Short mmCIF file of C-alpha atoms and ligand atoms in Angstrom, two decimals:
data_model
loop_
_atom_site.label_atom_id
_atom_site.label_comp_id
_atom_site.label_asym_id
_atom_site.label_seq_id
_atom_site.Cartn_x
_atom_site.Cartn_y
_atom_site.Cartn_z
CA MET H 1 30.83 -1.33 -5.79
CA THR H 2 28.48 1.14 -7.43
CA ALA H 3 27.67 4.72 -6.34
CA SER H 4 24.48 3.47 -4.71
CA GLY H 5 26.58 1.14 -2.54
CA ILE H 6 24.91 -1.97 -3.94
CA ASN H 7 27.21 -4.40 -5.61
CA GLU H 8 26.90 -4.96 -9.33
CA ALA H 9 25.90 -8.60 -9.19
CA THR H 10 23.07 -7.76 -6.82
CA LEU H 11 21.72 -5.08 -9.12
CA ARG H 12 22.21 -7.15 -12.27
CA ARG H 13 19.96 -9.83 -10.86
CA LEU H 14 16.93 -7.53 -11.14
CA ARG H 15 15.22 -7.77 -14.52
CA PRO H 16 16.07 -5.03 -17.04
CA ASP H 17 12.46 -3.84 -17.01
CA PHE H 18 12.27 -3.83 -13.19
CA LEU H 19 9.99 -0.92 -12.31
CA TRP H 20 11.47 1.71 -10.04
CA GLY H 21 8.73 3.92 -8.71
CA ALA H 22 7.20 5.68 -5.78
CA ALA H 23 3.76 5.56 -4.19
CA THR H 24 1.20 7.89 -2.65
CA ALA H 25 -2.47 7.72 -1.63
CA ALA H 26 -5.19 10.26 -2.40
CA TYR H 27 -6.17 11.40 1.10
CA GLN H 28 -2.54 11.60 2.21
CA VAL H 29 -1.36 13.94 -0.54
CA GLU H 30 -4.14 15.50 -2.58
CA GLY H 31 -5.78 18.14 -0.39
CA ALA H 32 -8.54 19.94 -2.37
CA VAL H 33 -11.15 18.09 -0.35
CA ALA H 34 -13.97 20.42 -1.31
CA GLU H 35 -13.10 20.84 -4.98
CA ASP H 36 -14.66 19.70 -8.22
CA GLY H 37 -17.60 17.95 -6.62
CA ARG H 38 -15.70 15.62 -4.28
CA GLY H 39 -17.91 14.05 -1.61
CA THR H 40 -16.97 13.50 2.03
CA SER H 41 -14.95 10.46 3.04
CA ILE H 42 -14.69 8.71 6.39
CA TRP H 43 -11.22 10.19 6.76
CA ASP H 44 -12.59 13.74 6.48
CA THR H 45 -15.03 12.92 9.25
CA PHE H 46 -12.49 11.10 11.39
CA SER H 47 -9.71 13.67 11.10
CA HIS H 48 -12.13 16.49 11.91
CA THR H 49 -13.28 14.70 15.05
CA PRO H 50 -11.36 16.10 18.03
CA GLY H 51 -8.80 13.73 19.48
CA ARG H 52 -8.62 11.33 16.54
CA THR H 53 -5.43 12.57 14.86
CA LEU H 54 -2.29 14.05 16.34
CA ASN H 55 -2.71 17.81 16.73
CA GLY H 56 -6.01 17.54 14.88
CA ASP H 57 -4.17 17.26 11.55
CA THR H 58 -6.38 16.69 8.51
CA GLY H 59 -5.92 16.05 4.80
CA ASP H 60 -7.67 19.29 3.83
CA LEU H 61 -4.51 20.71 2.26
CA ALA H 62 -1.99 17.88 2.63
CA ALA H 63 0.73 18.19 -0.04
CA ASP H 64 -1.64 19.90 -2.50
CA HIS H 65 -0.87 17.17 -5.03
CA TYR H 66 -4.32 17.68 -6.58
CA HIS H 67 -3.04 20.94 -8.03
CA ARG H 68 0.69 20.29 -8.06
CA TYR H 69 0.74 16.90 -9.76
CA PRO H 70 2.45 18.29 -12.92
CA GLU H 71 5.38 19.46 -10.79
CA ASP H 72 5.43 16.16 -8.90
CA ILE H 73 5.47 14.16 -12.12
CA GLU H 74 8.37 16.29 -13.28
CA LEU H 75 10.23 15.36 -10.09
CA MET H 76 9.64 11.67 -10.72
CA ALA H 77 10.76 11.89 -14.34
CA SER H 78 13.84 13.95 -13.56
CA HIS H 79 14.83 11.40 -10.92
CA GLY H 80 14.59 8.53 -13.38
CA MET H 81 11.45 6.94 -11.94
CA GLY H 82 9.55 4.84 -14.41
CA ALA H 83 6.42 4.16 -12.37
CA TYR H 84 3.98 5.94 -10.06
CA ARG H 85 1.48 4.25 -7.80
CA PHE H 86 -1.34 6.58 -6.77
CA SER H 87 -4.84 6.01 -5.50
CA ILE H 88 -8.16 7.22 -6.79
CA ALA H 89 -10.45 8.88 -4.28
CA TRP H 90 -13.79 7.07 -4.42
CA PRO H 91 -15.67 10.18 -3.16
CA ARG H 92 -14.34 12.19 -6.10
CA ILE H 93 -15.90 9.70 -8.54
CA VAL H 94 -19.11 8.69 -6.75
CA PRO H 95 -19.54 11.39 -4.10
CA ASP H 96 -22.40 9.62 -2.33
CA GLY H 97 -20.88 6.18 -2.68
CA ALA H 98 -23.68 5.05 -4.98
CA GLY H 99 -25.60 6.69 -7.78
CA ALA H 100 -24.48 9.85 -9.53
CA VAL H 101 -21.02 9.88 -11.11
CA ASN H 102 -18.92 13.02 -10.84
CA GLN H 103 -17.33 13.57 -14.25
CA ARG H 104 -14.99 16.25 -12.89
CA GLY H 105 -13.41 13.66 -10.61
CA LEU H 106 -12.82 11.30 -13.53
CA ASP H 107 -11.41 14.17 -15.58
CA HIS H 108 -8.87 14.92 -12.89
CA TYR H 109 -7.46 11.40 -12.89
CA SER H 110 -7.59 11.29 -16.66
CA ARG H 111 -5.37 14.39 -16.79
CA LEU H 112 -3.04 12.88 -14.20
CA VAL H 113 -2.70 9.66 -16.18
CA ASP H 114 -2.06 11.50 -19.44
CA ALA H 115 0.58 13.65 -17.79
CA LEU H 116 2.32 10.54 -16.44
CA LEU H 117 2.27 8.82 -19.82
CA ASP H 118 3.61 11.97 -21.49
CA ARG H 119 6.64 11.84 -19.20
CA GLY H 120 7.17 8.10 -19.60
CA VAL H 121 6.05 7.26 -16.06
CA GLU H 122 3.85 4.16 -15.91
CA PRO H 123 0.71 4.63 -13.82
CA MET H 124 -0.42 2.03 -11.28
CA ALA H 125 -3.80 2.95 -9.80
CA THR H 126 -5.19 1.74 -6.47
CA LEU H 127 -8.97 1.86 -6.33
CA PHE H 128 -9.34 1.88 -2.56
CA HIS H 129 -6.77 3.35 -0.23
CA TRP H 130 -9.12 3.82 2.73
CA ASP H 131 -11.18 6.92 1.83
CA LEU H 132 -14.62 5.30 1.88
CA PRO H 133 -17.47 7.70 1.02
CA GLN H 134 -19.05 8.82 4.29
CA ALA H 135 -22.51 8.11 2.85
CA LEU H 136 -21.62 4.41 2.67
CA GLU H 137 -20.30 4.43 6.22
CA GLU H 138 -23.69 5.68 7.29
CA ARG H 139 -25.18 2.62 5.63
CA GLY H 140 -22.87 0.27 7.54
CA GLY H 141 -19.49 0.76 5.86
CA TRP H 142 -17.64 -2.52 5.33
CA TYR H 143 -19.98 -4.26 7.77
CA ALA H 144 -22.56 -4.03 4.99
CA ARG H 145 -22.46 -6.48 2.09
CA ASP H 146 -23.86 -3.76 -0.14
CA THR H 147 -20.58 -1.81 0.19
CA ALA H 148 -18.81 -4.60 -1.73
CA HIS H 149 -21.30 -4.25 -4.59
CA ARG H 150 -20.99 -0.46 -4.57
CA PHE H 151 -17.21 -0.81 -4.70
CA ALA H 152 -17.49 -2.98 -7.80
CA ASP H 153 -19.79 -0.40 -9.42
CA TYR H 154 -17.31 2.36 -8.68
CA ALA H 155 -14.43 0.22 -9.98
CA GLU H 156 -16.30 -0.39 -13.23
CA ILE H 157 -16.84 3.35 -13.74
CA VAL H 158 -13.15 4.08 -13.24
CA LEU H 159 -12.03 1.16 -15.37
CA ALA H 160 -14.28 2.24 -18.22
CA ALA H 161 -12.74 5.72 -18.11
CA LEU H 162 -9.07 4.86 -17.57
CA GLY H 163 -8.64 1.17 -18.37
CA ASP H 164 -7.26 1.95 -21.81
CA ARG H 165 -4.36 3.97 -20.39
CA VAL H 166 -3.56 2.52 -16.97
CA PRO H 167 -1.77 -0.82 -17.35
CA LYS H 168 -1.65 -1.78 -13.68
CA TRP H 169 -4.52 -1.80 -11.21
CA LEU H 170 -4.89 -2.67 -7.56
CA THR H 171 -8.29 -3.17 -6.00
CA LEU H 172 -7.54 -2.63 -2.30
CA ASN H 173 -4.60 -1.32 -0.37
CA GLU H 174 -3.83 -3.26 2.82
CA PRO H 175 -7.19 -4.66 3.92
CA TRP H 176 -5.40 -5.66 7.14
CA THR H 177 -4.83 -2.01 8.02
CA VAL H 178 -8.41 -1.10 7.14
CA VAL H 179 -9.73 -3.78 9.46
CA GLY H 180 -6.98 -4.05 12.06
CA GLN H 181 -6.73 -0.33 12.65
CA GLY H 182 -10.21 0.83 11.63
CA TYR H 183 -12.48 -1.98 12.90
CA SER H 184 -10.58 -3.90 15.58
CA ARG H 185 -8.32 -1.37 17.29
CA GLY H 186 -10.24 1.81 16.42
CA VAL H 187 -7.25 4.07 15.75
CA HIS H 188 -8.12 4.65 12.09
CA ALA H 189 -11.38 5.69 10.47
CA PRO H 190 -14.11 4.71 10.97
CA GLY H 191 -12.91 4.04 14.53
CA HIS H 192 -14.68 0.79 15.44
CA ARG H 193 -13.17 -1.23 18.25
CA ASP H 194 -14.63 -4.71 17.97
CA TYR H 195 -12.66 -7.80 16.97
CA HIS H 196 -15.75 -9.94 17.20
CA THR H 197 -17.43 -8.33 14.19
CA ALA H 198 -14.25 -7.34 12.31
CA GLY H 199 -14.44 -10.58 10.31
CA THR H 200 -17.53 -9.23 8.57
CA ALA H 201 -15.53 -6.23 7.33
CA ILE H 202 -12.72 -8.54 6.19
CA HIS H 203 -15.14 -10.60 4.16
CA HIS H 204 -16.88 -7.67 2.53
CA LEU H 205 -13.60 -6.01 1.60
CA LEU H 206 -12.42 -9.22 -0.05
CA LEU H 207 -15.78 -9.69 -1.73
CA GLY H 208 -15.49 -6.13 -3.08
CA HIS H 209 -12.05 -7.05 -4.41
CA GLY H 210 -13.39 -10.18 -6.12
CA GLU H 211 -16.36 -8.43 -7.64
CA ALA H 212 -14.21 -5.55 -8.91
CA LEU H 213 -11.83 -8.09 -10.46
CA ALA H 214 -14.77 -9.78 -12.21
CA ARG H 215 -15.89 -6.43 -13.67
CA PHE H 216 -12.33 -5.81 -14.80
CA ARG H 217 -12.15 -9.19 -16.56
CA ALA H 218 -15.47 -8.44 -18.27
CA ILE H 219 -14.19 -5.13 -19.63
CA GLU H 220 -11.13 -6.82 -21.18
CA ALA H 221 -8.94 -3.72 -21.01
CA GLU H 222 -6.18 -4.70 -23.37
CA GLY H 223 -2.75 -4.98 -21.83
CA ALA H 224 -4.04 -4.04 -18.38
CA GLU H 225 -3.61 -6.24 -15.32
CA MET H 226 -5.12 -6.27 -11.85
CA GLY H 227 -4.04 -7.37 -8.39
CA ILE H 228 -4.44 -6.44 -4.76
CA THR H 229 -1.94 -5.09 -2.23
CA LEU H 230 -1.53 -6.81 1.11
CA SER H 231 0.59 -5.59 4.00
CA MET H 232 2.72 -8.48 5.10
CA ALA H 233 3.98 -8.64 8.66
CA LEU H 234 6.56 -10.93 10.20
CA PRO H 235 5.36 -11.79 13.70
CA ARG H 236 7.77 -14.19 15.40
CA PRO H 237 7.49 -15.82 18.81
CA TRP H 238 9.41 -14.15 21.60
CA SER H 239 10.50 -17.51 22.93
CA ARG H 240 10.01 -21.18 22.14
CA ARG H 241 7.39 -21.46 24.86
CA PRO H 242 4.24 -22.99 23.30
CA ALA H 243 2.17 -20.01 24.50
CA ASP H 244 4.42 -17.54 22.65
CA VAL H 245 4.48 -19.72 19.54
CA ALA H 246 0.68 -19.87 19.57
CA ALA H 247 0.43 -16.10 20.10
CA ALA H 248 2.70 -15.43 17.10
CA ARG H 249 0.67 -17.85 15.01
CA LEU H 250 -2.51 -15.99 15.97
CA LEU H 251 -1.05 -12.64 14.92
CA ASP H 252 0.20 -14.18 11.70
CA GLY H 253 -3.39 -15.29 11.14
CA GLU H 254 -4.86 -11.90 11.93
CA GLN H 255 -2.34 -9.97 9.81
CA ASN H 256 -1.43 -12.30 6.95
CA ARG H 257 -3.26 -15.61 6.57
CA VAL H 258 -6.80 -14.26 6.91
CA TYR H 259 -6.19 -12.42 3.61
CA LEU H 260 -3.80 -14.77 1.83
CA ASP H 261 -5.82 -17.95 2.42
CA PRO H 262 -9.12 -16.78 0.89
CA LEU H 263 -7.35 -15.09 -2.03
CA PHE H 264 -5.16 -18.05 -2.92
CA ARG H 265 -6.91 -21.06 -1.39
CA GLY H 266 -10.53 -20.01 -1.33
CA SER H 267 -11.00 -20.57 2.42
CA TYR H 268 -10.57 -18.79 5.73
CA PRO H 269 -8.05 -20.28 8.17
CA PRO H 270 -10.02 -22.50 10.60
CA ASP H 271 -7.77 -21.56 13.53
CA LEU H 272 -9.22 -18.03 13.37
CA ALA H 273 -12.79 -19.12 14.07
CA GLU H 274 -12.67 -17.85 17.63
CA LEU H 275 -11.12 -14.49 16.76
CA PHE H 276 -13.32 -13.82 13.73
CA PRO H 277 -16.48 -15.90 14.21
CA THR H 278 -18.44 -14.18 11.44
CA LEU H 279 -16.01 -15.56 8.87
CA PHE H 280 -17.55 -18.92 9.63
CA ASP H 281 -21.14 -17.72 9.59
CA ASP H 282 -23.09 -18.81 6.48
CA ALA H 283 -25.23 -15.69 6.63
CA ILE H 284 -22.08 -13.58 6.06
CA VAL H 285 -19.96 -15.85 3.87
CA ARG H 286 -22.52 -17.00 1.34
CA PRO H 287 -22.17 -19.85 -1.14
CA GLY H 288 -19.98 -18.81 -4.05
CA ASP H 289 -18.35 -15.85 -2.27
CA LEU H 290 -15.03 -17.58 -1.81
CA THR H 291 -14.97 -18.58 -5.45
CA VAL H 292 -15.34 -14.92 -6.41
CA ILE H 293 -12.63 -13.90 -3.93
CA SER H 294 -10.15 -16.54 -5.07
CA GLU H 295 -10.35 -15.84 -8.81
CA PRO H 296 -6.72 -15.60 -9.96
CA ILE H 297 -5.12 -12.18 -9.83
CA ASP H 298 -2.43 -11.12 -12.29
CA TYR H 299 0.05 -10.15 -9.57
CA LEU H 300 0.21 -9.44 -5.88
CA GLY H 301 1.32 -6.13 -4.39
CA VAL H 302 3.26 -6.50 -1.16
CA ASN H 303 3.75 -3.74 1.40
CA TYR H 304 6.13 -4.55 4.19
CA TYR H 305 6.85 -2.60 7.36
CA LEU H 306 6.13 -4.74 10.39
CA ASN H 307 8.55 -7.11 12.00
CA HIS H 308 7.89 -7.87 15.61
CA LEU H 309 8.26 -10.44 18.31
CA VAL H 310 5.11 -11.72 19.95
CA ALA H 311 4.69 -12.85 23.53
CA ALA H 312 1.61 -14.40 25.04
CA ASP H 313 0.03 -11.99 27.50
CA PRO H 314 -3.34 -12.89 29.02
CA ALA H 315 -3.74 -9.28 30.18
CA VAL H 316 -4.15 -8.11 26.57
CA PRO H 317 -7.84 -8.31 25.67
CA VAL H 318 -8.97 -10.55 22.79
CA LEU H 319 -5.60 -11.37 21.24
CA GLY H 320 -3.90 -12.33 24.51
CA ALA H 321 -0.66 -11.35 22.85
CA ARG H 322 1.76 -8.49 23.11
CA GLN H 323 4.00 -7.20 20.33
CA ILE H 324 7.58 -6.47 21.21
CA HIS H 325 9.51 -4.36 18.78
CA PRO H 326 12.74 -6.10 18.17
CA GLU H 327 16.24 -5.87 16.92
CA GLY H 328 17.45 -3.04 14.74
CA PRO H 329 16.99 0.71 14.68
CA MET H 330 13.52 2.09 15.21
CA MET H 331 11.90 4.36 12.71
CA SER H 332 9.96 7.30 14.02
CA ALA H 333 6.52 5.68 13.79
CA GLY H 334 7.62 3.14 16.37
CA ILE H 335 8.11 0.69 13.54
CA ALA H 336 11.28 -1.35 13.65
CA ALA H 337 13.29 -0.86 10.52
CA VAL H 338 14.12 -4.38 9.48
CA PRO H 339 13.97 -4.17 5.70
CA GLU H 340 15.69 -7.57 5.30
CA GLY H 341 12.34 -9.14 6.19
CA ILE H 342 10.92 -8.41 2.74
CA ARG H 343 12.87 -11.37 1.34
CA GLU H 344 11.11 -13.79 3.67
CA CYS H 345 7.70 -12.31 2.87
CA LEU H 346 8.23 -12.63 -0.87
CA VAL H 347 9.59 -16.16 -0.64
CA ARG H 348 6.71 -17.17 1.60
CA ILE H 349 4.12 -16.14 -0.95
CA ARG H 350 5.79 -18.26 -3.60
CA ASP H 351 6.33 -21.24 -1.30
CA GLU H 352 3.06 -21.29 0.62
CA TYR H 353 0.62 -19.73 -1.83
CA ARG H 354 1.40 -19.19 -5.49
CA ASP H 355 4.30 -18.43 -7.77
CA LEU H 356 3.03 -15.24 -9.39
CA PRO H 357 4.51 -11.88 -10.30
CA LEU H 358 5.06 -9.70 -7.26
CA TYR H 359 5.50 -5.96 -6.91
CA VAL H 360 6.73 -4.39 -3.70
CA THR H 361 4.09 -1.68 -3.73
CA GLU H 362 5.39 0.02 -0.58
CA MET H 363 8.45 0.06 1.60
CA GLY H 364 9.76 3.17 3.21
CA ALA H 365 11.24 4.77 6.27
CA SER H 366 9.60 7.36 8.50
CA LEU H 367 11.99 9.86 9.97
CA HIS H 368 11.97 13.31 11.53
CA ASP H 369 13.62 14.85 8.47
CA TYR H 370 14.56 18.51 8.45
CA VAL H 371 16.21 20.97 6.08
CA ASP H 372 19.63 21.82 7.39
CA PRO H 373 21.18 25.32 7.17
CA THR H 374 22.73 24.46 3.79
CA GLY H 375 19.32 23.58 2.39
CA ARG H 376 19.89 19.82 2.37
CA VAL H 377 17.85 17.01 3.85
CA ARG H 378 20.46 14.45 4.87
CA ASP H 379 18.31 11.34 5.34
CA THR H 380 21.13 8.83 5.54
CA ALA H 381 19.03 6.38 7.55
CA ARG H 382 16.45 6.26 4.73
CA ILE H 383 19.19 5.58 2.18
CA ASP H 384 20.50 2.73 4.33
CA TYR H 385 16.98 1.37 4.67
CA LEU H 386 16.34 1.53 0.92
CA ARG H 387 19.71 0.02 0.08
CA THR H 388 18.95 -2.98 2.27
CA THR H 389 15.46 -3.15 0.77
CA VAL H 390 16.85 -3.43 -2.76
CA GLU H 391 19.46 -5.98 -1.70
CA SER H 392 16.79 -8.06 0.01
CA ILE H 393 14.51 -7.94 -3.03
CA SER H 394 17.44 -9.05 -5.15
CA ASN H 395 18.05 -11.92 -2.71
CA ALA H 396 14.44 -13.00 -3.15
CA VAL H 397 15.00 -12.93 -6.91
CA ALA H 398 18.07 -15.12 -6.37
CA ASP H 399 15.73 -17.48 -4.50
CA GLY H 400 13.68 -17.69 -7.68
CA VAL H 401 10.84 -15.31 -6.79
CA ASP H 402 9.39 -13.26 -9.64
CA VAL H 403 9.68 -9.70 -8.29
CA ARG H 404 9.06 -7.03 -10.89
CA GLY H 405 9.19 -3.66 -9.23
CA LEU H 406 9.52 -1.45 -6.18
CA TYR H 407 7.38 1.57 -5.34
CA VAL H 408 9.03 3.45 -2.50
CA TRP H 409 6.68 4.80 0.15
CA SER H 410 6.45 7.61 -0.39
CA LEU H 411 7.06 10.03 -3.23
CA LEU H 412 6.30 13.00 -0.97
CA ASP H 413 6.02 13.70 2.73
CA ASN H 414 2.34 13.41 3.54
CA LEU H 415 -0.37 12.93 6.12
CA GLU H 416 0.52 9.79 8.05
CA TRP H 417 -3.11 9.12 9.05
CA GLU H 418 -3.62 9.35 12.82
CA LEU H 419 -0.04 10.58 13.24
CA GLY H 420 -0.74 13.60 11.04
CA TYR H 421 2.25 15.46 9.67
CA SER H 422 4.50 14.55 12.59
CA ILE H 423 6.64 12.09 10.66
CA ARG H 424 7.94 12.06 7.13
CA PHE H 425 8.23 9.20 4.64
CA GLY H 426 8.94 11.10 1.40
CA LEU H 427 11.82 10.99 -1.04
CA PHE H 428 10.92 14.67 -1.45
CA PHE H 429 10.59 16.93 1.55
CA VAL H 430 7.43 19.03 1.59
CA ASP H 431 7.61 22.41 3.26
CA TYR H 432 3.93 22.48 4.13
CA GLY H 433 3.82 26.25 4.67
CA THR H 434 4.91 27.01 1.10
CA GLN H 435 4.34 23.57 -0.50
CA ARG H 436 7.90 23.72 -1.81
CA ARG H 437 9.35 20.29 -2.65
CA ILE H 438 13.01 19.67 -1.78
CA PRO H 439 14.73 16.49 -3.01
CA LYS H 440 16.16 14.67 -0.02
CA ASP H 441 19.53 12.94 -0.31
CA SER H 442 17.52 9.71 -0.70
CA ALA H 443 15.88 11.04 -3.88
CA ARG H 444 19.32 11.67 -5.40
CA TRP H 445 20.48 8.26 -4.22
CA TYR H 446 17.41 6.64 -5.82
CA ARG H 447 18.19 8.39 -9.10
CA SER H 448 21.75 7.05 -9.12
CA LEU H 449 20.54 3.56 -8.26
CA ILE H 450 18.03 3.61 -11.12
CA SER H 451 20.61 4.73 -13.65
CA GLU H 452 23.17 2.18 -12.42
CA HIS H 453 20.64 -0.59 -12.81
CA ALA H 454 19.78 0.59 -16.33
CA GLU H 455 23.47 0.72 -17.23
CA LEU H 456 24.19 -2.73 -15.81
CA THR H 457 21.25 -4.46 -17.47
CA ARG H 458 21.39 -2.64 -20.82
CA ASP H 459 22.91 -5.59 -22.67
CA ARG H 460 20.22 -7.94 -21.43
CA ALA H 461 17.51 -5.42 -22.31
CA ASP H 462 18.89 -5.13 -25.85
CA ARG H 463 18.75 -8.89 -26.27
CA GLY H 464 15.08 -8.87 -25.22
CA PRO H 465 13.47 -10.49 -22.23
CA SER H 466 14.72 -13.94 -21.31
CA TRP H 467 11.81 -14.76 -19.00
O1 LIG E 1 1.17 5.76 5.05
C1 LIG E 1 0.90 4.39 5.01
C2 LIG E 1 0.17 4.02 3.75
O2 LIG E 1 -1.00 4.73 3.58
C3 LIG E 1 -0.18 2.55 3.77
N1 LIG E 1 0.97 1.73 4.10
C4 LIG E 1 1.77 2.12 5.20
C5 LIG E 1 2.17 3.58 5.10
C6 LIG E 1 3.08 3.98 6.26
O3 LIG E 1 2.48 3.77 7.48
#
């Protein structure tokens, strides 16, 4: 057994160049919302609207990563991390969503990328992690087809500036969360609560993805690759009753298949026609759209948090289904911590969709961490969660799935959207009053895991890749 508590054979199974990283998103960590010409995003508007976020928390200051990124990169490097997944704030680049480009925004990310490369940390950039320019929301947001075209324009600007130095790109982060929380359930920005029209937002997000991918292919950034990150859920029926089985199937459609099917099969799942009628409306899904959306990606990013049982419940509007949080310890966000489920998600993609390279672009545990009187953050539950995560990824590799990296959510404690700063996901504790970063026990554990893996796979790395 190794110091990380993961047995050697399990760690050896992961490729020598397996990427060990951490992830963040612009609005959750950057702060500096009024600096260097940044425009307003829907999350500025939403978080400043009374009653929308817990305690009225906003991303105005967040973890001040906009200014403190050199220190944060140093933390990654000194903890052995070889990769950083961050997102680019669209309103920093095109403040009004269309038209004038803000060079100061591009310069910021250019400096960030150079600083990462200097420290040997590979950048992975997400183009859209939910901070839509407010100006585009006022023109219909993702209900409007034009937003997809504007997204592609913005992507092209960023790719032209950074495509030579950023080897890994993601178009969208978790379109399910954007739509499920922001358009259907109304708990995220922009706060719409309408399943009936949510399909339109799904389609335009995916169209934006496809058009951005086409621009990327046209640029031919050498050595760079592009994918998309989906959040995969594991909804299972509460019982074998046909009504529960059908309810779980519906949630699987709403959370997984409605994104996977168009991306990999070029069609929307017919069983979702009642839930998302506009996905079957020719005025919304126009000829050729699904061809654009299903153009092959270089890899898929998978985020995994949700594992729940589903029971039919006619009292629940629209879905007629209730989620029951199951077995296992609960994390503080009310999310059941069942990290083993990642194996099933990864295998499913290979078996039901396509055998392509996969990156786990987020997995993490939310806890009520605190600094104890000795100055330590003893987040044992997060270490257990991450240990099981790594073992489960290795099991998927044993099943023959091509998994190439893990980006822990999150590098730093940050703004957990509508839950504000009430819960913490970071490997590094952020004392928000002083912005001091304190490595949690999990950060030290991650460092030892990364060095054990390097040690165990050194021979194979010296012989060169065998894949
Ligand atoms: O904080 C979020 C992140 O922005 C997207 N994926 C899930 C995380 C935890 O809820």
